Tab-separated table of C-alpha atoms and ligand atoms in Angstrom:
chain	number	residue	atom	x	y	z
A	1	MET	CA	-17.071	26.140	8.930
A	2	THR	CA	-14.278	23.377	9.334
A	3	ASP	CA	-15.909	20.139	10.689
A	4	THR	CA	-13.705	19.557	13.802
A	5	ARG	CA	-15.262	15.959	14.689
A	6	LYS	CA	-12.805	13.352	15.285
A	7	ASN	CA	-12.390	10.720	12.334
A	8	LEU	CA	-13.144	7.119	14.096
A	9	ILE	CA	-11.745	5.283	11.099
A	10	GLY	CA	-8.146	4.152	12.039
A	11	LEU	CA	-8.461	4.089	15.727
A	12	SER	CA	-7.176	0.875	17.128
A	13	ARG	CA	-9.604	-1.217	19.240
A	14	GLU	CA	-8.137	0.219	22.539
A	15	ASP	CA	-8.443	3.727	21.395
A	16	LEU	CA	-12.029	3.228	19.784
A	17	THR	CA	-12.894	1.871	23.285
A	18	ALA	CA	-11.453	5.025	25.191
A	19	GLU	CA	-13.532	7.077	23.001
A	20	MET	CA	-16.539	5.665	23.734
A	21	VAL	CA	-15.802	5.595	27.330
A	22	ALA	CA	-15.176	9.414	27.342
A	23	ILE	CA	-18.379	10.148	25.964
A	24	GLY	CA	-19.909	7.889	28.898
A	25	GLU	CA	-20.462	5.146	26.862
A	26	LYS	CA	-20.392	1.278	28.246
A	27	PRO	CA	-16.824	-0.114	27.006
A	28	TYR	CA	-18.633	-2.837	24.940
A	29	ARG	CA	-20.170	-0.508	22.605
A	30	ALA	CA	-17.106	-0.378	20.929
A	31	LYS	CA	-17.351	-3.588	19.776
A	32	GLN	CA	-20.790	-3.051	18.422
A	33	LEU	CA	-19.223	0.239	16.634
A	34	TRP	CA	-16.377	-1.643	15.130
A	35	HIS	CA	-18.652	-4.160	13.674
A	36	GLN	CA	-20.498	-1.570	12.363
A	37	LEU	CA	-17.228	0.308	10.934
A	38	TYR	CA	-15.353	-2.604	9.779
A	39	ASN	CA	-17.485	-5.467	9.267
A	40	ARG	CA	-20.929	-3.613	7.649
A	41	GLY	CA	-18.622	-0.682	6.218
A	42	GLU	CA	-21.256	1.764	7.505
A	43	THR	CA	-20.300	5.419	7.261
A	44	ASP	CA	-23.599	7.160	8.605
A	45	PHE	CA	-24.110	6.410	12.382
A	46	PHE	CA	-28.155	6.844	12.127
A	47	ASN	CA	-27.819	3.574	10.007
A	48	MET	CA	-26.362	1.540	12.783
A	49	THR	CA	-29.131	-0.371	13.650
A	50	THR	CA	-27.601	-2.302	16.572
A	51	ILE	CA	-26.658	1.437	18.338
A	52	SER	CA	-29.558	2.946	20.718
A	53	LYS	CA	-30.781	6.143	18.947
A	54	VAL	CA	-29.522	8.148	21.983
A	55	MET	CA	-25.982	7.116	21.022
A	56	GLN	CA	-26.012	7.522	17.547
A	57	GLN	CA	-27.017	11.128	18.132
A	58	ARG	CA	-24.116	11.287	20.627
A	59	LEU	CA	-21.700	9.940	18.277
A	60	HIS	CA	-23.137	12.047	15.030
A	61	GLU	CA	-21.926	15.032	17.661
A	62	GLN	CA	-18.606	13.825	18.325
A	63	PHE	CA	-17.315	12.043	15.619
A	64	VAL	CA	-17.151	11.355	11.762
A	65	VAL	CA	-16.517	8.066	9.762
A	66	GLU	CA	-14.173	9.462	6.791
A	67	ARG	CA	-12.746	7.683	3.935
A	68	PRO	CA	-10.104	9.101	1.704
A	69	ARG	CA	-11.691	11.235	-0.780
A	70	LEU	CA	-12.124	9.507	-4.437
A	71	GLU	CA	-10.360	11.894	-6.432
A	72	ARG	CA	-10.308	9.328	-9.637
A	73	GLU	CA	-10.997	5.663	-10.638
A	74	MET	CA	-9.467	3.693	-13.844
A	75	SER	CA	-10.304	0.471	-14.690
A	76	SER	CA	-7.862	-1.418	-17.189
A	77	VAL	CA	-9.422	-3.953	-19.927
A	78	ASP	CA	-7.305	-6.556	-17.650
A	79	GLY	CA	-9.337	-6.210	-14.725
A	80	THR	CA	-6.816	-3.968	-12.583
A	81	ARG	CA	-8.405	-0.917	-10.950
A	82	LYS	CA	-6.701	2.067	-9.609
A	83	TRP	CA	-7.891	4.785	-7.060
A	84	LEU	CA	-6.241	8.160	-6.492
A	85	LEU	CA	-7.206	9.296	-2.955
A	86	GLY	CA	-7.043	13.058	-1.542
A	87	PHE	CA	-6.615	13.616	1.973
A	88	PRO	CA	-7.984	16.839	3.401
A	89	ASP	CA	-4.854	18.446	3.321
A	90	GLY	CA	-4.596	18.335	-0.511
A	91	ASN	CA	-2.216	15.425	-1.003
A	92	GLU	CA	-2.841	12.367	-2.592
A	93	ALA	CA	-1.606	8.838	-3.007
A	94	GLU	CA	-2.546	5.900	-4.870
A	95	THR	CA	-4.421	2.570	-4.461
A	96	VAL	CA	-4.265	-0.541	-6.972
A	97	PHE	CA	-6.585	-3.818	-7.160
A	98	ILE	CA	-4.733	-6.019	-9.310
A	99	PRO	CA	-6.694	-9.444	-9.876
A	100	ASP	CA	-5.463	-12.797	-9.753
A	101	MET	CA	-5.276	-14.276	-13.602
A	102	ASP	CA	-8.663	-16.277	-12.493
A	103	GLU	CA	-10.216	-13.066	-11.700
A	104	GLU	CA	-11.787	-14.601	-8.865
A	105	ARG	CA	-9.684	-13.048	-6.657
A	106	GLY	CA	-7.172	-10.308	-6.024
A	107	THR	CA	-4.754	-7.901	-4.204
A	108	VAL	CA	-5.213	-4.453	-2.915
A	109	CYS	CA	-1.608	-2.600	-2.902
A	110	ILE	CA	-1.590	0.288	-0.316
A	111	SER	CA	0.328	3.108	-0.004
A	112	SER	CA	1.919	3.972	3.237
A	113	GLN	CA	3.470	7.508	2.291
A	114	VAL	CA	2.970	10.502	0.344
A	115	GLY	CA	6.147	10.266	-2.302
A	116	CYS	CA	8.821	8.402	-0.860
A	117	THR	CA	12.425	9.403	0.755
A	118	LEU	CA	14.411	6.971	-0.868
A	119	THR	CA	15.301	7.251	-4.716
A	120	CYS	CA	14.999	3.991	-6.279
A	121	THR	CA	16.476	4.869	-9.665
A	122	PHE	CA	13.933	2.560	-11.317
A	123	CYS	CA	10.565	3.714	-9.545
A	124	HIS	CA	8.694	6.131	-10.664
A	125	THR	CA	7.346	7.128	-6.884
A	126	GLY	CA	11.392	7.868	-6.414
A	127	THR	CA	11.198	10.747	-8.502
A	128	GLN	CA	8.956	12.592	-6.191
A	129	LEU	CA	9.604	13.983	-2.874
A	130	LEU	CA	8.612	12.292	0.658
A	131	VAL	CA	5.189	14.562	1.740
A	132	ARG	CA	4.416	13.181	4.571
A	133	ASN	CA	3.281	10.194	6.098
A	134	LEU	CA	-0.239	8.465	5.723
A	135	THR	CA	-1.943	7.950	9.146
A	136	PRO	CA	-3.707	4.559	9.890
A	137	ALA	CA	-7.252	6.208	8.829
A	138	GLU	CA	-5.239	6.956	5.348
A	139	ILE	CA	-4.053	3.534	5.328
A	140	VAL	CA	-6.590	1.522	6.586
A	141	GLY	CA	-9.114	3.951	4.323
A	142	GLN	CA	-7.486	2.841	1.017
A	143	PHE	CA	-8.611	-0.582	1.403
A	144	MET	CA	-12.101	0.517	2.566
A	145	VAL	CA	-12.548	2.778	-0.710
A	146	ALA	CA	-11.493	-0.221	-2.552
A	147	ARG	CA	-14.107	-2.194	-0.994
A	148	ASP	CA	-16.718	0.368	-1.543
A	149	SER	CA	-15.986	0.555	-4.878
A	150	TYR	CA	-16.378	-3.486	-5.241
A	151	GLY	CA	-19.650	-3.379	-3.321
A	152	GLU	CA	-18.277	-5.575	-0.586
A	153	TRP	CA	-19.737	-4.723	2.447
A	154	PRO	CA	-20.683	-6.215	4.581
A	155	THR	CA	-17.777	-9.049	5.124
A	156	PRO	CA	-19.263	-12.676	4.258
A	157	ASP	CA	-19.243	-14.891	6.898
A	158	ASP	CA	-17.287	-17.677	4.471
A	159	GLY	CA	-14.594	-15.020	3.665
A	160	GLY	CA	-15.516	-15.402	0.002
A	161	ARG	CA	-14.600	-12.243	-1.820
A	162	LYS	CA	-12.712	-10.573	-4.409
A	163	LEU	CA	-10.440	-7.992	-2.682
A	164	SER	CA	-8.885	-11.186	-0.426
A	165	ASN	CA	-5.043	-10.010	-0.240
A	166	ILE	CA	-3.197	-6.451	0.814
A	167	VAL	CA	0.191	-5.887	-0.017
A	168	MET	CA	1.999	-2.802	1.304
A	169	MET	CA	3.486	-1.843	-2.134
A	170	GLY	CA	2.155	1.335	-3.180
A	171	MET	CA	4.168	4.478	-2.553
A	172	GLY	CA	6.465	4.632	0.193
A	173	GLU	CA	8.771	2.446	2.312
A	174	PRO	CA	6.367	1.055	4.707
A	175	MET	CA	8.947	0.433	7.413
A	176	PHE	CA	9.695	4.004	7.437
A	177	ASN	CA	5.917	4.620	8.634
A	178	PHE	CA	5.864	1.646	10.963
A	179	ASP	CA	3.581	2.428	13.505
A	180	ASN	CA	1.014	3.957	11.329
A	181	VAL	CA	1.043	0.784	8.844
A	182	ALA	CA	0.759	-1.498	12.193
A	183	THR	CA	-2.256	0.071	13.449
A	184	ALA	CA	-3.981	0.194	10.188
A	185	LEU	CA	-2.661	-3.556	9.228
A	186	LYS	CA	-3.921	-4.816	12.874
A	187	ILE	CA	-7.526	-3.216	11.997
A	188	ALA	CA	-7.496	-4.983	8.691
A	189	MET	CA	-6.747	-7.942	10.361
A	190	ASP	CA	-8.996	-8.051	12.793
A	191	GLY	CA	-11.786	-11.244	12.391
A	192	ASP	CA	-14.725	-8.987	13.920
A	193	GLY	CA	-14.083	-6.625	10.802
A	194	ILE	CA	-12.339	-6.565	7.629
A	195	GLY	CA	-11.007	-9.731	8.720
A	196	ILE	CA	-8.004	-9.952	6.110
A	197	SER	CA	-5.752	-13.092	7.548
A	198	LYS	CA	-2.066	-11.898	8.184
A	199	ARG	CA	-1.503	-15.097	5.955
A	200	ARG	CA	-2.883	-12.794	3.113
A	201	ILE	CA	-1.100	-9.530	4.243
A	202	THR	CA	2.303	-8.985	2.755
A	203	LEU	CA	4.780	-6.264	3.133
A	204	SER	CA	7.063	-5.128	0.986
A	205	THR	CA	10.199	-3.516	1.979
A	206	SER	CA	13.456	-1.786	0.297
A	207	GLY	CA	15.429	-3.607	3.032
A	208	VAL	CA	15.279	-1.257	6.289
A	209	VAL	CA	17.035	-4.106	8.183
A	210	PRO	CA	16.747	-2.669	11.635
A	211	MET	CA	12.785	-2.903	11.314
A	212	MET	CA	12.441	-6.405	9.896
A	213	LYS	CA	12.765	-8.209	13.149
A	214	ARG	CA	9.694	-6.230	14.718
A	215	CYS	CA	7.508	-6.415	11.538
A	216	GLY	CA	7.727	-10.108	11.903
A	217	GLU	CA	7.080	-10.405	15.782
A	218	GLU	CA	4.237	-7.758	15.812
A	219	LEU	CA	2.460	-8.620	12.860
A	220	GLY	CA	3.340	-11.771	11.586
A	221	VAL	CA	2.720	-10.897	8.090
A	222	ASN	CA	4.346	-12.211	4.832
A	223	LEU	CA	7.731	-10.371	3.892
A	224	ALA	CA	8.907	-9.096	0.523
A	225	ILE	CA	11.841	-7.812	-0.341
A	226	SER	CA	12.421	-5.424	-3.070
A	227	LEU	CA	16.067	-7.036	-4.303
A	228	HIS	CA	16.146	-6.236	-7.937
A	229	ALA	CA	20.120	-6.990	-7.896
A	230	VAL	CA	22.828	-9.661	-6.801
A	231	THR	CA	25.564	-7.312	-6.344
A	232	ASP	CA	26.408	-4.734	-4.126
A	233	GLU	CA	27.394	-2.352	-6.682
A	234	LEU	CA	24.462	-2.599	-8.947
A	235	ARG	CA	22.169	-2.665	-6.106
A	236	SER	CA	23.479	0.462	-4.398
A	237	GLU	CA	22.999	2.129	-7.769
A	238	LEU	CA	19.386	1.000	-8.086
A	239	MET	CA	18.637	1.650	-4.353
A	240	PRO	CA	20.652	3.637	-2.642
A	241	ILE	CA	19.522	2.382	0.730
A	242	ASN	CA	21.875	-0.640	-0.039
A	243	LYS	CA	24.786	1.512	0.875
A	244	LYS	CA	23.333	1.428	4.395
A	245	TYR	CA	21.981	-2.224	4.426
A	246	PRO	CA	24.206	-3.856	1.656
A	247	LEU	CA	23.453	-7.399	0.916
A	248	LYS	CA	24.821	-9.483	3.234
A	249	VAL	CA	23.368	-7.618	5.932
A	250	LEU	CA	19.939	-7.756	4.533
A	251	MET	CA	19.972	-11.469	3.710
A	252	GLN	CA	20.703	-12.493	7.465
A	253	ALA	CA	18.339	-10.034	8.497
A	254	CYS	CA	15.893	-12.013	6.404
A	255	ARG	CA	17.374	-15.452	8.034
A	256	ASP	CA	16.258	-13.970	11.349
A	257	TYR	CA	12.458	-13.030	10.243
A	258	PRO	CA	10.180	-14.268	12.209
A	259	GLY	CA	7.980	-16.929	11.118
A	260	ALA	CA	9.555	-17.424	8.020
A	261	SER	CA	9.497	-20.889	6.802
A	262	ASN	CA	8.830	-23.345	4.020
A	263	SER	CA	4.973	-22.447	4.062
A	264	ARG	CA	5.436	-18.688	4.519
A	265	ARG	CA	8.428	-18.090	1.921
A	266	ILE	CA	9.833	-14.853	1.451
A	267	THR	CA	9.188	-13.033	-1.731
A	268	PHE	CA	12.198	-11.621	-3.315
A	269	GLU	CA	10.735	-9.025	-6.049
A	270	TYR	CA	12.957	-8.775	-9.109
A	271	ILE	CA	12.720	-6.287	-11.644
A	272	MET	CA	14.181	-7.295	-15.132
A	273	LEU	CA	16.183	-4.509	-16.679
A	274	LYS	CA	17.732	-5.586	-20.132
A	275	GLY	CA	21.501	-6.016	-20.113
A	276	LEU	CA	21.901	-5.156	-16.152
A	277	ASN	CA	20.628	-7.841	-13.864
A	278	ASP	CA	18.867	-10.166	-15.739
A	279	SER	CA	21.835	-13.083	-17.047
A	280	ALA	CA	22.203	-16.356	-16.443
A	281	ALA	CA	25.098	-15.861	-14.310
A	282	ASP	CA	22.821	-13.171	-12.237
A	283	ALA	CA	20.232	-15.884	-11.616
A	284	LYS	CA	22.723	-18.144	-10.520
A	285	LYS	CA	24.448	-15.458	-8.136
A	286	LEU	CA	21.159	-14.880	-6.926
A	287	LEU	CA	20.834	-18.555	-6.024
A	288	GLN	CA	23.891	-18.508	-4.167
A	289	LEU	CA	22.729	-15.177	-2.203
A	290	ILE	CA	19.428	-16.778	-1.323
A	291	ARG	CA	21.036	-20.288	-0.272
A	292	GLY	CA	19.469	-21.919	2.808
A	293	LEU	CA	16.551	-19.227	2.994
A	294	PRO	CA	12.593	-20.151	2.423
A	295	ALA	CA	12.312	-18.199	-0.731
A	296	LYS	CA	10.070	-17.472	-3.801
A	297	PHE	CA	10.593	-15.079	-6.635
A	298	ASN	CA	8.382	-12.662	-8.371
A	299	LEU	CA	10.190	-11.421	-11.632
A	300	ILE	CA	8.431	-8.310	-12.706
A	301	PRO	CA	9.184	-7.167	-16.455
A	302	PHE	CA	10.212	-3.291	-15.915
A	303	ASN	CA	7.160	-1.119	-16.662
A	304	PRO	CA	8.700	1.732	-18.314
A	305	TRP	CA	7.431	5.382	-17.325
A	306	PRO	CA	8.550	8.661	-19.034
A	307	GLY	CA	12.147	9.452	-18.268
A	308	SER	CA	13.138	6.118	-16.880
A	309	ALA	CA	16.416	5.446	-17.486
A	310	TYR	CA	16.442	1.380	-18.093
A	311	GLU	CA	14.260	-1.099	-20.393
A	312	CYS	CA	12.696	-4.174	-20.124
A	313	SER	CA	14.837	-7.220	-20.457
A	314	ALA	CA	13.885	-9.173	-23.541
A	315	PRO	CA	10.863	-12.046	-23.024
A	316	ALA	CA	13.919	-14.869	-23.624
A	317	ASP	CA	15.933	-13.650	-20.959
A	318	ILE	CA	13.315	-13.554	-18.375
A	319	ARG	CA	12.114	-16.768	-19.501
A	320	ARG	CA	15.461	-17.958	-18.839
A	321	PHE	CA	16.267	-16.183	-15.773
A	322	SER	CA	12.976	-17.941	-14.649
A	323	ASP	CA	13.940	-21.376	-15.828
A	324	ILE	CA	17.241	-21.239	-13.687
A	325	LEU	CA	15.386	-20.412	-10.465
A	326	GLN	CA	12.850	-22.778	-11.371
A	327	ASP	CA	15.461	-25.774	-12.261
A	328	ASN	CA	16.257	-25.132	-8.860
A	329	GLY	CA	13.538	-25.551	-7.026
A	330	TYR	CA	12.013	-21.974	-6.216
A	331	SER	CA	8.952	-20.787	-7.637
A	332	ALA	CA	9.789	-17.766	-9.880
A	333	PRO	CA	6.665	-16.726	-11.723
A	334	ILE	CA	7.198	-13.912	-14.198
A	335	ARG	CA	4.701	-11.125	-13.020
A	336	ALA	CA	2.226	-10.192	-16.066
A	337	SER	CA	2.202	-6.669	-16.882
A	338	ARG	CA	-1.279	-5.416	-15.600
A	339	GLY	CA	-2.818	-2.181	-15.919
A	340	SER	CA	-0.473	-0.720	-18.485
A	341	ASP	CA	-3.578	1.198	-20.063
A	342	ILE	CA	-3.976	3.307	-16.597
A	343	LEU	CA	-0.621	4.863	-15.998
A	344	ALA	CA	0.329	1.497	-14.286
A	345	ALA	CA	3.743	2.715	-12.761
A	346	CYS	CA	3.545	3.543	-9.158
A	347	GLY	CA	3.428	7.099	-8.388
A	348	GLN	CA	2.532	7.679	-12.286
A	349	LEU	CA	-1.149	8.663	-11.367
A	350	ARG	CA	-0.593	10.988	-8.841
A	351	SER	CA	2.308	12.846	-10.833
A	352	GLU	CA	-0.540	13.365	-13.567
A	353	SER	CA	-2.688	14.756	-11.360
A	354	GLN	CA	0.215	17.065	-9.726
A	355	ARG	CA	0.860	17.731	-13.250
A	356	GLN	CA	-2.692	18.485	-14.308
A	357	LYS	CA	-2.876	20.874	-11.070
A	358	CYS	CA	0.356	22.682	-11.982
A	359	SER	CA	-1.025	23.493	-15.594
A	360	ARG	CA	-4.192	24.567	-14.140
A	361	LEU	CA	-2.415	26.932	-11.770
A	362	THR	CA	-0.190	28.451	-14.445
A	363	GLU	CA	-3.706	28.940	-16.537
A	364	ARG	CA	-5.132	30.855	-13.772
A	365	LEU	CA	-1.931	32.804	-13.034
A	366	ALA	CA	-1.563	33.923	-16.821
A	367	GLN	CA	-5.402	35.128	-16.377
A	368	GLY	CA	-4.469	37.028	-13.187
A	369	ILE	CA	-6.905	34.857	-11.116
A	370	ASP	CA	-5.649	34.529	-7.478
A	371	ASP	CA	-8.736	33.590	-5.434
A	372	GLU	CA	-9.694	32.529	-1.937
A	373	HIS	CA	-10.495	28.889	-3.773
A	374	PHE	CA	-7.286	28.321	-4.532
A	375	PRO	CA	-4.968	29.630	-1.758
A	376	ALA	CA	-1.309	30.194	-1.320
A	377	GLN	CA	-0.397	26.509	0.264
A	378	ARG	CA	-2.111	24.623	-2.557
A	379	GLN	CA	-0.540	26.448	-5.391
A	380	GLN	CA	2.924	26.044	-3.414
A	381	GLN	CA	1.727	22.083	-3.586
A	382	ALA	CA	0.856	22.050	-7.101
A	383	ILE	CA	4.038	23.932	-8.345
A	384	SER	CA	6.399	21.436	-6.013
B	401	LIG	S1	10.753	1.090	-4.585
B	401	LIG	FE1	9.396	1.718	-2.889
B	401	LIG	S2	11.187	2.411	-1.612
B	401	LIG	FE2	12.142	2.641	-3.319
B	401	LIG	S3	11.436	5.005	-4.376
B	401	LIG	FE3	9.904	3.339	-4.936
B	401	LIG	S4	8.106	3.673	-3.225
B	401	LIG	FE4	10.070	4.214	-2.441
């Protein structure tokens, strides 16, 4: 029988309070429940000792506390950990934990969509069609699964924990699913629960200009721009969204980003592609482009995936590019390639899973098996 109970994860504080009132509880009960859900990471109402037995039963009858389903977990030798997560409709998305070099702390990279509408040519996820937006529960739930995996519940008072930062840089364009992303990030920021400061959260966009101001005003998180090119010609080839919001418009939106300052610089992500965007002249053009902006750079050696049309720049060229930026006073670290032993390119794990489902389906169809455990809708998903 289908479980029709509502998932409490992903509800804003206001919505959680409204749900408590609707079942006859006092509004302050929502605060106790919030603490259990997001500070203690509790999933079983009957273990919530700050809540009366009567209320536990009432909650159990009406609600569930549900994380995305863990389909696959992979750990790299370098400490990177990757999860393929499943949702009730059969869709999947990826989440990655990338430790800092000292391995004391690190960043959880979260997906905002299944697939992506954009078709950035260097990006593996860009080869996948957009299936749907993720819900707030599915977005914040990714972080909660990561905390489950590292056993980091409850939230320690001193804030000391390995999973210290969040970046919305997984599958999808977060600005195209902004309402759900905003709800999820507000939950993650809430000091009574998960408690990740907005200073430790970064939202990365391909440059959806009309949403950038709202993001800064409503969330106040750090902004990262997937830049990758210094001319409109090349950027439009790499990132077709540039045709709609070309570099001049994008740079102005960066200048207008609320809260950007020397202590909160905008990060420009720049993927290093051999012979395309990695010359000394490109580096100098980049400096002109961001002149006057509180900026820092993240240089990303291209991580090739099967079928990709690009090659990674030579190490010496990347070094030269970085030196030019740094000699002009900008931070421009070269991001070490992480997790290369665990299908690290964004979207690669999901594609691999889709491929496996597809070949299982092919096998089953070849055997003439067409059973109720593999209904038509799932078959269609596996094929597409
Ligand atoms: S880089 Fe980001 S916006 Fe572009 S296709 Fe990949 S996931 Fe989508």
